[in-house]
Every structure is written in structure tokens, then in C-alpha cells.
XYZ file of C-alpha atoms in Angstrom:
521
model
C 99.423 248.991 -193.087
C 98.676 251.516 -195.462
C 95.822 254.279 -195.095
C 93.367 253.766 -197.900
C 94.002 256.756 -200.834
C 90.921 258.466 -200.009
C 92.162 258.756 -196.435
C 95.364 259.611 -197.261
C 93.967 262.010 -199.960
C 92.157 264.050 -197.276
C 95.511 263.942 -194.633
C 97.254 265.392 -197.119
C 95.011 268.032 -198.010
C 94.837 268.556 -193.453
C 99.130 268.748 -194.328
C 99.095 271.411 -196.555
C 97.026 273.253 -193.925
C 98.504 271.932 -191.460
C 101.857 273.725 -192.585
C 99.879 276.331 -194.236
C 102.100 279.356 -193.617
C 104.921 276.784 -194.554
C 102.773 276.164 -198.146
C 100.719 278.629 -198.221
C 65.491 244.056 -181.157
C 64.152 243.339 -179.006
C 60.670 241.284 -177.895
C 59.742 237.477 -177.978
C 61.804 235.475 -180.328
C 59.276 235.894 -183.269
C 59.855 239.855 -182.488
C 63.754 238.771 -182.151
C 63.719 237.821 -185.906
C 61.753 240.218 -187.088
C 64.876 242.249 -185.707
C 67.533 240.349 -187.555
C 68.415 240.517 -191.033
C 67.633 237.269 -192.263
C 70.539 234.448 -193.154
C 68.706 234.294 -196.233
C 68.951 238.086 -197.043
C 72.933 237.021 -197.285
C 74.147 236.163 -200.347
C 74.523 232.224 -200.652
C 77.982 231.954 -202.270
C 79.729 235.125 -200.679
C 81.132 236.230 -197.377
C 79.529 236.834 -194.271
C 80.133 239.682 -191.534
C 79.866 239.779 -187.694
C 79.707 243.595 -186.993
C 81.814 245.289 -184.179
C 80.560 248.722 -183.261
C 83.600 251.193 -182.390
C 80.776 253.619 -181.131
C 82.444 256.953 -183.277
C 79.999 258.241 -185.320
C 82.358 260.997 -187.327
C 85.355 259.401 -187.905
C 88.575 260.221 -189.623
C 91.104 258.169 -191.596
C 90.033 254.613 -190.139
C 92.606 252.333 -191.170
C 92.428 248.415 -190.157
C 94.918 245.847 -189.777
C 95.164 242.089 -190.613
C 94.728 241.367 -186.965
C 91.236 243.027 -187.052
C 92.921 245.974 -185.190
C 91.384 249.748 -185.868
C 92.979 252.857 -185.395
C 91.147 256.426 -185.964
C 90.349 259.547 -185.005
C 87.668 260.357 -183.024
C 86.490 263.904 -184.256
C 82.594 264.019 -182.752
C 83.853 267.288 -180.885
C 87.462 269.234 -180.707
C 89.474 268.490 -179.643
C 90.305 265.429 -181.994
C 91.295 262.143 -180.309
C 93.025 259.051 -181.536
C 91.624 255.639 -180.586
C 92.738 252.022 -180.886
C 90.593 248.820 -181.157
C 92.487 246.269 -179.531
C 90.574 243.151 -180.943
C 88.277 243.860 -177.630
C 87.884 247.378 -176.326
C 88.428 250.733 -177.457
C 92.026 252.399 -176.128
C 92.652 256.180 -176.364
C 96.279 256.836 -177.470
C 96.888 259.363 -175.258
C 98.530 262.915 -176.202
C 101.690 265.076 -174.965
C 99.710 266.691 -172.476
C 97.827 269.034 -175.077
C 94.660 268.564 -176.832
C 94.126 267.189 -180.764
C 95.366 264.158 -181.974
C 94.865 262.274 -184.905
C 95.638 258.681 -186.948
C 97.841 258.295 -189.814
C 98.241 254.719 -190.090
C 98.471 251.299 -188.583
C 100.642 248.045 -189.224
C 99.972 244.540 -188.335
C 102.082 244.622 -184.872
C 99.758 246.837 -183.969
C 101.839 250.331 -184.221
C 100.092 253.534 -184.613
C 101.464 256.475 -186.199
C 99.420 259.894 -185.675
C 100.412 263.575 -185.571
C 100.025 264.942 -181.896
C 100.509 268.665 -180.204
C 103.408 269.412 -178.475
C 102.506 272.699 -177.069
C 99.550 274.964 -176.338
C 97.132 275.558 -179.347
C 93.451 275.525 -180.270
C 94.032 273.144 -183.228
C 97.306 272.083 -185.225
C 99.475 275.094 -184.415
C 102.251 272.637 -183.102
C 101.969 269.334 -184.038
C 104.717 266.290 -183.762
C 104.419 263.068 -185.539
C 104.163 260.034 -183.489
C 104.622 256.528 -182.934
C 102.309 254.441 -180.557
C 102.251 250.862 -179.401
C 100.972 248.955 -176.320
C 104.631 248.172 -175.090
C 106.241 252.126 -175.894
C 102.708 254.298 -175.453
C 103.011 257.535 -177.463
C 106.596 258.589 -178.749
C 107.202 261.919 -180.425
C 109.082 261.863 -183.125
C 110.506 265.447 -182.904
C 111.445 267.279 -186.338
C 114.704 268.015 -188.466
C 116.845 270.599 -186.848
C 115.950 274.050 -187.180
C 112.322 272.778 -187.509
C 109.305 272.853 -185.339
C 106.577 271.147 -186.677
C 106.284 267.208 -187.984
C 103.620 265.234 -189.569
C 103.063 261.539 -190.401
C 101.432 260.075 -193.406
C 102.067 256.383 -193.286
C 104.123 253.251 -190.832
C 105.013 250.062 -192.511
C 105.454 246.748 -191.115
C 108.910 247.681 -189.198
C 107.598 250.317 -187.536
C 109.473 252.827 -190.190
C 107.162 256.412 -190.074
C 107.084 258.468 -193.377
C 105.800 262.488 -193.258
C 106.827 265.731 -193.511
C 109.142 268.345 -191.205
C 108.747 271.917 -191.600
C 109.387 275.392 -190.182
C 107.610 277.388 -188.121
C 106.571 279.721 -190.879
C 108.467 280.993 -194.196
C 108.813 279.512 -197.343
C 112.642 279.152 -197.802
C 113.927 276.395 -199.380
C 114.380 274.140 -196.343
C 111.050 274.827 -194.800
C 109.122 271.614 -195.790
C 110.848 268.790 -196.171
C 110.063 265.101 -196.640
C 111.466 262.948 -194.036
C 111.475 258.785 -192.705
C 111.798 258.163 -189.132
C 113.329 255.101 -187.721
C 113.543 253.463 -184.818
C 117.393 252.894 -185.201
C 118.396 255.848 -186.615
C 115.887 258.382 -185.891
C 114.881 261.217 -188.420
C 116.364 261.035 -192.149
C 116.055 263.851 -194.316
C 114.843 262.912 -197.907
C 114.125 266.586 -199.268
C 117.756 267.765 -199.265
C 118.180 270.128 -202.076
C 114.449 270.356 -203.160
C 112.520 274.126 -202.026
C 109.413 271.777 -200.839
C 108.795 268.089 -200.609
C 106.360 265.757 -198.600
C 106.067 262.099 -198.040
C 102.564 260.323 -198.844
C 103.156 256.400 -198.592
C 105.697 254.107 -197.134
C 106.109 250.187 -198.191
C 107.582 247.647 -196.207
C 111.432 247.997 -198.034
C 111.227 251.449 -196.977
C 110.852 253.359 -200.167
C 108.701 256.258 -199.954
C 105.653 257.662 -202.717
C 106.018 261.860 -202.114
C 105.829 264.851 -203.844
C 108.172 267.888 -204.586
C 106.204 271.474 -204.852
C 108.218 274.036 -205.948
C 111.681 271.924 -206.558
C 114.585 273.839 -207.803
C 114.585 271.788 -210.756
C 110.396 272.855 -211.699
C 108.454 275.798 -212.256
C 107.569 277.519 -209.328
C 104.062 276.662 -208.175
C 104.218 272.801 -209.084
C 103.359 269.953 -207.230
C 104.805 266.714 -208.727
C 104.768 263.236 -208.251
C 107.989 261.587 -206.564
C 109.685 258.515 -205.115
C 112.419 258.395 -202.538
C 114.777 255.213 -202.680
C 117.884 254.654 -200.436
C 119.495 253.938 -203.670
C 118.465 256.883 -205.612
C 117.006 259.505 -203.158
C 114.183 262.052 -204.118
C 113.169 261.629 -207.909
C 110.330 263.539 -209.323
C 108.192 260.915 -211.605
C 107.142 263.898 -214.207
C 103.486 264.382 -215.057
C 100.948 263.047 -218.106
C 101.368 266.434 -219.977
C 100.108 269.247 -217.680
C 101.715 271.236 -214.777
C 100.362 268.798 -211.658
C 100.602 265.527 -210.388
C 101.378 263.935 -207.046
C 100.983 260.088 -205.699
C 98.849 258.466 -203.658
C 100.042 254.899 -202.846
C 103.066 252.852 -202.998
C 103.248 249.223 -202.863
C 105.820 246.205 -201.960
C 106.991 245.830 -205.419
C 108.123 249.515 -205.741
C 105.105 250.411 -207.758
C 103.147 253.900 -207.657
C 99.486 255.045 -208.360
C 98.919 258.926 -208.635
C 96.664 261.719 -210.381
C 98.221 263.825 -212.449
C 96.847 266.724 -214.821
C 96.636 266.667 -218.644
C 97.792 269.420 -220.872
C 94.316 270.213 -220.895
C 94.114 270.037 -217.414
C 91.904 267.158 -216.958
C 93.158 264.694 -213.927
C 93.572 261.302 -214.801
C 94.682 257.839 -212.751
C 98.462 257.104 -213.553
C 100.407 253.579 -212.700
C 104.109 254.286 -212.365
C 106.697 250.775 -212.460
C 110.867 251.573 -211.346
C 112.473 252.380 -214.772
C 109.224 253.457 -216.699
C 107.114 256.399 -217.445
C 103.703 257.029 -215.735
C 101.086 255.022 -217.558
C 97.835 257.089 -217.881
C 94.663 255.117 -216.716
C 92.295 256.544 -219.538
C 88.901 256.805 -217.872
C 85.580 254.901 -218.057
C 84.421 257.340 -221.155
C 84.013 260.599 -218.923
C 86.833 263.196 -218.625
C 88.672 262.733 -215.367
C 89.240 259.753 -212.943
C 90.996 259.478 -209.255
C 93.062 256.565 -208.308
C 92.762 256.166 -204.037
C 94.063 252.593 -204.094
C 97.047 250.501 -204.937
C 97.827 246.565 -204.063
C 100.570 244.231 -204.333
C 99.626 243.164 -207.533
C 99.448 246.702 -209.360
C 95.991 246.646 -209.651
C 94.351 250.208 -209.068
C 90.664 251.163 -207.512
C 89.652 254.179 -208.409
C 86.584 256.159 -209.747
C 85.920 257.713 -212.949
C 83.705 259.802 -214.696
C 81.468 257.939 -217.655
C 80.391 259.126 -220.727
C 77.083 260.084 -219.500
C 78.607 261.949 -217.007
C 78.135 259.984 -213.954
C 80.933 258.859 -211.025
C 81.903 255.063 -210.994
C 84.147 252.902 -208.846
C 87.168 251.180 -211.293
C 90.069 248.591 -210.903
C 92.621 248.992 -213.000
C 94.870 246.334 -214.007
C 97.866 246.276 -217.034
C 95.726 242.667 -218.594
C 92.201 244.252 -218.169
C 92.702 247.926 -218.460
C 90.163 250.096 -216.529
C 87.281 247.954 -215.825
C 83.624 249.733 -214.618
C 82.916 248.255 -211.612
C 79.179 249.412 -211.585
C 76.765 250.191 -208.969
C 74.059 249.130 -206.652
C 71.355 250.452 -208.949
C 72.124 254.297 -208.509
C 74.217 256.560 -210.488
C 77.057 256.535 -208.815
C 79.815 254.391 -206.751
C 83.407 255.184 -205.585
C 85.890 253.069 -204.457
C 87.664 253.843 -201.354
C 90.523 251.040 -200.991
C 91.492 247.214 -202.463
C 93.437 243.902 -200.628
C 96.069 241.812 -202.114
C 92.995 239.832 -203.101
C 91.618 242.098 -205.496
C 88.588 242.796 -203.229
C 87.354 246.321 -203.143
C 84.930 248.454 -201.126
C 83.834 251.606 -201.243
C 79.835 253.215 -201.404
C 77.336 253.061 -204.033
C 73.923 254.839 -204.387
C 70.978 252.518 -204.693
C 67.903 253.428 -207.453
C 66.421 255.858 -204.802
C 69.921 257.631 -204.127
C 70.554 256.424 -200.801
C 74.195 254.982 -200.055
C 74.953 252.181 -199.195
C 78.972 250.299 -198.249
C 79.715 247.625 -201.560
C 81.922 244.869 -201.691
C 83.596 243.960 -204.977
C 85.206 240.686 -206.666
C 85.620 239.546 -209.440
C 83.324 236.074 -208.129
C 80.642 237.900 -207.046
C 80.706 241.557 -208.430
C 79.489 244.150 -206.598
C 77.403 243.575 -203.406
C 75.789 245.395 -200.750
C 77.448 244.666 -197.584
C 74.236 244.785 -195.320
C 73.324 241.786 -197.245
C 76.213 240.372 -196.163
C 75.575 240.457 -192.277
C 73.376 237.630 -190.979
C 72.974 239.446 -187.558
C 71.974 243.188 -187.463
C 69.331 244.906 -185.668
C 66.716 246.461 -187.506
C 67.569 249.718 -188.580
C 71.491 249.541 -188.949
C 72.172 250.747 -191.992
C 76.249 250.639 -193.097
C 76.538 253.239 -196.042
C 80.247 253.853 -196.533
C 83.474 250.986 -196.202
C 86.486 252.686 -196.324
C 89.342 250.485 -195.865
C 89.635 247.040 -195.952
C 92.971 244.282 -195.307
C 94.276 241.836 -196.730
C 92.515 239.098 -194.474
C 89.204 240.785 -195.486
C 88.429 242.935 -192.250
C 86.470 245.954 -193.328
C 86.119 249.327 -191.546
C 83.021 251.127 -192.813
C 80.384 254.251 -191.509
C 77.045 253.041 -190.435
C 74.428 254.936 -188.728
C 75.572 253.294 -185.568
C 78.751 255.157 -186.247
C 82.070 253.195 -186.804
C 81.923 249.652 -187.374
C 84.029 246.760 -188.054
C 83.004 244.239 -191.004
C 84.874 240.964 -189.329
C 84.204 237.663 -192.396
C 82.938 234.953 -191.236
C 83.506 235.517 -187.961
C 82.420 232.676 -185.463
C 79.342 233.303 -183.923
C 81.049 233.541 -180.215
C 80.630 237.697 -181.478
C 80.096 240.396 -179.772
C 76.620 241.994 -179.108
C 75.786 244.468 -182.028
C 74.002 247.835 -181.400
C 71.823 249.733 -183.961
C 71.448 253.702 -184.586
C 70.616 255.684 -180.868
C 67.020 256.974 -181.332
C 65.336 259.828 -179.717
C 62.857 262.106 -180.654
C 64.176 265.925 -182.253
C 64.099 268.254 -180.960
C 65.713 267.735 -177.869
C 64.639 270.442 -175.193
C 67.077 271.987 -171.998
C 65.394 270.411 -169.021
C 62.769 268.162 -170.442
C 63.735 264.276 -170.374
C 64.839 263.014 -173.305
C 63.759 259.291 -173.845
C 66.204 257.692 -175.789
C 66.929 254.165 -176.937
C 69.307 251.590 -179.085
C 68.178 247.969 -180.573
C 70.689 245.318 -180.608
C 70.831 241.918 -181.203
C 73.161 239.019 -180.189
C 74.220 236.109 -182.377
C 75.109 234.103 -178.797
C 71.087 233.650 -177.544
C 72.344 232.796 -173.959
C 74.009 235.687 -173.128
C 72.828 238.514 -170.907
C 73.548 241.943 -171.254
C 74.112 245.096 -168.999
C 74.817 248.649 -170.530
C 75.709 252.354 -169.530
C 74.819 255.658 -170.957
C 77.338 258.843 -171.063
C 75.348 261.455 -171.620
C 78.598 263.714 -172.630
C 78.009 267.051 -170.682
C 79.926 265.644 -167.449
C 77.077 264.188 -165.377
C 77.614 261.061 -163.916
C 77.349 257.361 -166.709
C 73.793 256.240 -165.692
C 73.463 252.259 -165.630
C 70.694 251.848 -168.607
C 67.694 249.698 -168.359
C 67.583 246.770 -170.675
C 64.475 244.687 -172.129
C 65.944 241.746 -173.575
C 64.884 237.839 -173.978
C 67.263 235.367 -175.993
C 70.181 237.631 -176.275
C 68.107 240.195 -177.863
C 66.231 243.382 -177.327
C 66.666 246.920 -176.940
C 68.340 249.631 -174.093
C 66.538 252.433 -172.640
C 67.672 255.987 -171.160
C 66.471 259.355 -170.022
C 68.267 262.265 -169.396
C 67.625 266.291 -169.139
C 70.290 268.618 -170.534
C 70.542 271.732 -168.230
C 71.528 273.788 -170.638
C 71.694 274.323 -174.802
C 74.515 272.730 -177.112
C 75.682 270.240 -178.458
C 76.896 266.686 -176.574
C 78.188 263.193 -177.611
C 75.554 260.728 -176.010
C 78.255 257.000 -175.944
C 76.598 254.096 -175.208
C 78.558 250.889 -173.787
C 77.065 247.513 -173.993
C 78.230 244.303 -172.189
C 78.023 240.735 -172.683
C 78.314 238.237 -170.007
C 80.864 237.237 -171.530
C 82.578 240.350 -171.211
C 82.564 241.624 -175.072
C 81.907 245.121 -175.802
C 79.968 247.108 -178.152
C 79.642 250.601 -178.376
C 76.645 253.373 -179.542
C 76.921 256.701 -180.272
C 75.263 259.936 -181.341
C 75.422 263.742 -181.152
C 72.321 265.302 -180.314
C 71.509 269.355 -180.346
C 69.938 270.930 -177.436
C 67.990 273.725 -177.760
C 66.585 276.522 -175.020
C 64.148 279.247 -176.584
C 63.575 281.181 -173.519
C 67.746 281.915 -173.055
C 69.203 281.186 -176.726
C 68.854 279.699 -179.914
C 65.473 278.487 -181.016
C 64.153 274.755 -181.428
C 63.405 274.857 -185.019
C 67.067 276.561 -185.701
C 70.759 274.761 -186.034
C 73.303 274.986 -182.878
C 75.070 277.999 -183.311
């Protein structure tokens, strides 16, 4: 499974620094439904969502599989930790014995690719790329020879890893190179005779969307768009007319969606089909636009500027051209991913500004996904989707932190949590109250929960007021001392499903540090 573009968009950006000196509800049941969003708040004709909370509340790269299976990075505190959603619970991946790892991708067997450290460091000083399942647990994936340092961007569906090796430090012609691992044959080097390459995207045939920077056969100081193919190797793809452009997906057919500069240096969406030149998107009347998607079908999401200056989501297609995709009243939208079914998601801004997770087909347009989920506590608000599969699953930010969008799910669902609430600010040594509302589509089942309060006291069973399924979880705790801690809430069924809350709360001490009305140091 491929990261969505916008994911992959910011793990490239963490590459280049990564190689940096390489690169330079609760109450009665009338209370109950007062807690619910109402069926008929849904719309009639479209999908419906259960909601999963995955309890992370900053997230990186979330990427979601056809099984309903979530992999991401957990980055509420360093270090950074990569996590797994089995279906049921929440599974850390484990490291090398050092601190910071993080999620590249996922596939539908349920393999996890990540980049992990290998040695002693306070962030990505030596990092390996990895391969994780169930059956193997982590596996490093070493580097080329003579190299220290490895990176993974993207697994496909037989467990093939594409990334990036690269040297300790120096900028000599073999110190970044582009590389596939395999579980046969190991490492493969695809940057052979290029000063710089990277790998961005791997489909399921193995060919590989990269980039060459500085190639012997460019001006110094490029980056440009490439494709790797066992047949041909490392080709660079060119550029729509100015010095830049580099890719962003690839998909089964071979096909390639990028950015690339202008002579004028504007950016612009480009499609790229085996034989041809890059096709440029055009925009939505604005200067610039940003492809971060790419299905089977060649279809592109994007966003684009408009003439009057504003950011929308598009979906490009070679029969339609660049079509607008609108908004949910605001100004803006921006699409984050698309399925093999043309659906896309992304966020939107509503009249008053606020964002808020969309939905988009061609059926229904684009829709606000808290419409779209019959039963939500009051208060949950999901404001950015970020990846979605082909079967529809969708992996979005809420204000309950990570969720998972699951269509219409049965109602045998697990019990869903809303934002953690307490009162700001929070004092060192006074009791904080705090508490979550949740609801439960299953009205028979009971429900137990725990609080972690995050600065290593012991979990503290919490105290739940519920009737029919439904209600809300209280807590109490004193911080000895100022910071900043990850409060995780874990919620139980009786039928053994899981949900999970989460927030980071500030604690401030004006007799010994910083004051209440100032930010954490």
C-alpha cells in the first residue's frame, strides 16, 4: 500500500534531512441521543462510518490498508514510535534497541516498512530501513556497502521495500543512492552512475517513481523527476520547462504523477505515461498546483490555486482535465489521497474557517465526513482524512486524535471515545479532573476503562457513568512536578473491543518554574 503524496511529500522532505550532511455521552437514553449524531444528520444516499479511535493525537504518515489495518508513527513526545492497528488493538513495532522509529508504508499482508536507529543518537543520526510483520517482527534492512545509513519510502504488495542508502557524510558521487530491497535478493542498487538519487514510490511490478539531484548527466543543483525499471534502470523523466521537478506516486500501470517547475518557476501537477513526455496539469485558474495522489486509473488529486487566489482540492483525469472539486463552504480544501474508486479525501474549511475531513465522488460530491458517522459522541470533531484504500477505510485527525473511518461497518463496533476534557491550566499538585464522552452503537454492552497519566505513576482504573452502552469516564490526577505528559486513555467493551483517548496536557508550577499563563518551555 502506498503512503498518500502528502505523506510521502513530508518523508521526503524528513530524507533530505535525514541525510542532510549527505544533501546538504452519557445520561438517560434521552441524554444518550442528545450525545449521538443523529442517523438523520447522515447523508441518505452515501456511506456510513463506524469510528475506531487509535488514541495518537499527533500523528505522522498514517497509511491504511484494505484489511482496515493502520500503521503510523506515534510522535506525541521523542522519541518517535511506530504503531500497528491489528484490526483490534494497537501493537508497537518495536526498535533495534535504540529510540525513534517511524512508518513508511503498509501493504495488505499486513507488512510494515519504517526507518529505525541502529545505534546511539538523540534523533535520526543512524537510521536503517526496515521491514516488519507479525510472523518476522522488525528486520533491518542494512545499507549498500560502504554505506551507513538507509531509509524507506514505500513496500508493495510482495513485501519489495523502496528508499534510499547513503554515507555517513560527504557528497561524492556514491553517497546517496536509490536502492529496492528484497526479500530474495536483498539490497539492489538503482543509482549506479548518478552523483545523487532517491526512491519515492514502489508499485506492485516493482518499478520505482525517484529522483536524481545532481546526476552527472544535469546541472549541478537539480532535482529531477525519475523512474527505475528492471528493463531500463534509472531514467530521469525531464521537467515542464524550469530547473526542478521530482515525483510523487507511481501506480500499477507504470504511470507517474509529480510537480515540476515552469520556466517561470511556477510548480505545476504533471502526469507522466512509459514512452511519453510529462503532461502538465494546468491549474484551476491560479498559478501553481500540487499533485499528492495517483490511482490505478491515472486519475490525479491534487490542489490548486484559483483565479481568485484561493487553495482547492482537484482530480485530474486525461477525459475531464482538472476538475475543481470545491469546498465545504470555506475558501479552501486540499486533497490528501484517492482509491481505485475515484473517491477522495482530504480537509476543507467550512464558512466560519474551521476544518473539517471531506469525502469526494463523483455521486455525491463533496461531503463532510462527520455527517457521515451515525454514532459519535458529542464533541468529536474529525477535521483532516489523510489516506484512504481501496475498500474505502479512511484514516483521518480528529480531536480524539487518530481515528479510523471503517464504511458501513456492522454495528457489532467498537465503543467510540470523544476529545479528553479538562480544565487549563493544569497546576503541579492540584487534582486535575478530567473526563472523555463516548458512546456505543451495541446498547448492551458494559464498559471498564484505565487512565495513563504519562509521567510513570501507576494506570489508575477510571470511574465510569454509563446506562445503555453510553456515557462518559472520569479521572483525577496531580502532576508532581511541571511539563509536559501524554494522558492515554483505554476503553473496554465486554466484548473485549478497544478504543483509545488521548491528549497532551502542560503543567505548570509558578513558585519553581515557568508561569501558568506562559507556554512549556
Amino acid at each position: 500500500m502506498n503512503l498518500p503524496v502528502s505523506s510521502r511529500m513530508t518523508l521526503a522532505t524528513g530524507l533530505r534531512l535525514c541525510i542532510g550532511a549527505a544533501l546538504a455521552a452519557f445520561g438517560a437514553a434521552q441524554a444518550r441521543q442528545q450525545d449521538i449524531h443523529a442517523d438523520a444528520h447522515a447523508s441518505p444516499s452515501g456511506t456510513t462510518f463506524s469510528v475506531v479511535n487509535l488514541g495518537v493525537g499527533d500523528a505522522l504518515v498514517p497509511v491504511v490498508n484494505n484489511q482496515g489495518q493502520v500503521a503510523f508513527t506515534s510522535r506525541r513526545s521523542a522519541p518517535h514510535r511506530a504503531k500497528f492497528y491489528d484490526g483490534k488493538v494497537v501493537l508497537d513495532l518495536g526498535d533495534f534497541g535504540f529510540p525513534w522509529v517511524d512508518v513508511t508504508g503498509i501493504n495488505d499482508a499486513g507488512q510494515v516498512s519504517g526507518i529505525a536507529d541502529y545505534r546511539p543518537s538523540d534523533s535520526y543520526d543512524y537510521p536503517h530501513a526496515f521491514r516488519w510483520s507479525r510472523q518476522t517482527g522488525m528486520v533491518d534492512l542494512g545499507a549498500l556497502p560502504n554505506h551507513e545509513k538507509s531509509q524507506s519510502a514505500a513496500i508493495n504488495a510482495s513485501g519489495q521495500v523502496a528508499g534510499v542508502s547513503a554515507a555517513r557524510a560527504g557528497l561524492d558521487p556514491g553517497a546517496v543512492h536509490a536502492v529496492r530491497w528484497t526479500v530474495e535478493s536483498g539490497i539492489l542498487d538503482l543509482g549506479a552512475g548518478k552523483t545523487t538519487s532517491f526512491a519515492v514510490d514502489i508499485n506492485d511490478a516493482g518499478s520505482i517513481a525517484a529522483g536524481i539531484g545532481a546526476a552527472v548527466d544535469l546541472p549541478i543543483h537539480t532535482e529531477v523527476a525519475a523512474v527505475w525499471t528492471a528493463e531500463r534502470g534509472l531514467v530521469h523523466l525531464g521537467t515542464l520547462g524550469g530547473a526542478r521537478s521530482h515525483t510523487v506516486a507511481i501506480n500499477e500501470p507504470g504511470q507517474i504523477a509529480g510537480n515540476a517547475q515552469l520556466a517561470n518557476g511556477e510548480l505545476h501537477a504533471f502526469f507522466w505515461t512509459p514512452g511519453a513526455r510529462l503532461v502538465d496539469l494546468g491549474t484551476l485558474g491560479g498559478s501553481e498546483s500540487l499533485a499528492t495522489a495517483l490511482n490505478d486509473g491515472g486519475r490525479v488529486a491534487g490542489s490548486s490555486t484559483t483565479a481568485g487566489g484561493a487553495s482547492h482540492a482537484f482530480c485530474w483525469s486525461h477525459e475531464e482535465g482538472m476538475r475543481d472539486l470545491g469546498t465545504l463552504g470555506g475558501l479552501t480544501s486540499r486533497a490528501a489521497d484517492i482509491n481505485r474508486r475515484d473517491q477522495v479525501v482530504g480537509r476543507s474549511a467550512l464558512p466560519d474557517g474551521a476544518d473539517r475531513a471531506f469525502l469526494w465522488t463523483r455521486k455525491h460530491g463533496m461531503t463532510d465526513l462527520n455527517s457521515r458517522i451515525p454514532v459519535a459522541p458529542s464533541g468529536l470533531i474529525v477535521h483532516d482524512a489523510v489516506g484512504v484504500s481501496d475498500q474505502g477505510h479512511i484514516v483521518a485527525m480528529s480531536n480524539a486524535g487518530l481515528v479510523l473511518l471503517t464504511p458501513d461497518a456492522p454495528r457489532l463496533a467498537a465503543p467510540v471515545g470523544g476529545p479528553v476534557l479538562l480544565a487549563a491550566p493544569v497546576r503541579a499538585r492540584e487534582p486535575e479532573p478530567v473526563s472523555v464522552k463516548f458512546v456505543d452503537a451495541n446498547a448492551g454492552d458494559s464498559h471498564r476503562a484505565t487512565w495513563s497519566w504519562g509521567d510513570g505513576t501507576p494506570d489508575q482504573p477510571a470511574t465510569v457513568d454509563e446506562r445503555n452502552g453510553s456515557g462518559r469516564i472520569f479521572g483525577q490526577h496531580a502532576y508532581a512536578q511541571q511539563g509536559s505528559y501524554n494522558i492515554m486513555l483505554t476503553i473496554t467493551d465486554s466484548s473485549g473491543r478497544l478504543a483509545y483517548g488521548t491528549r497532551t496536557v502542560t503543567v505548570c508550577d509558578p513558585p519553581n518554574g515557568f508561569p501558568c499563563d506562559a507556554p512549556a518551555p
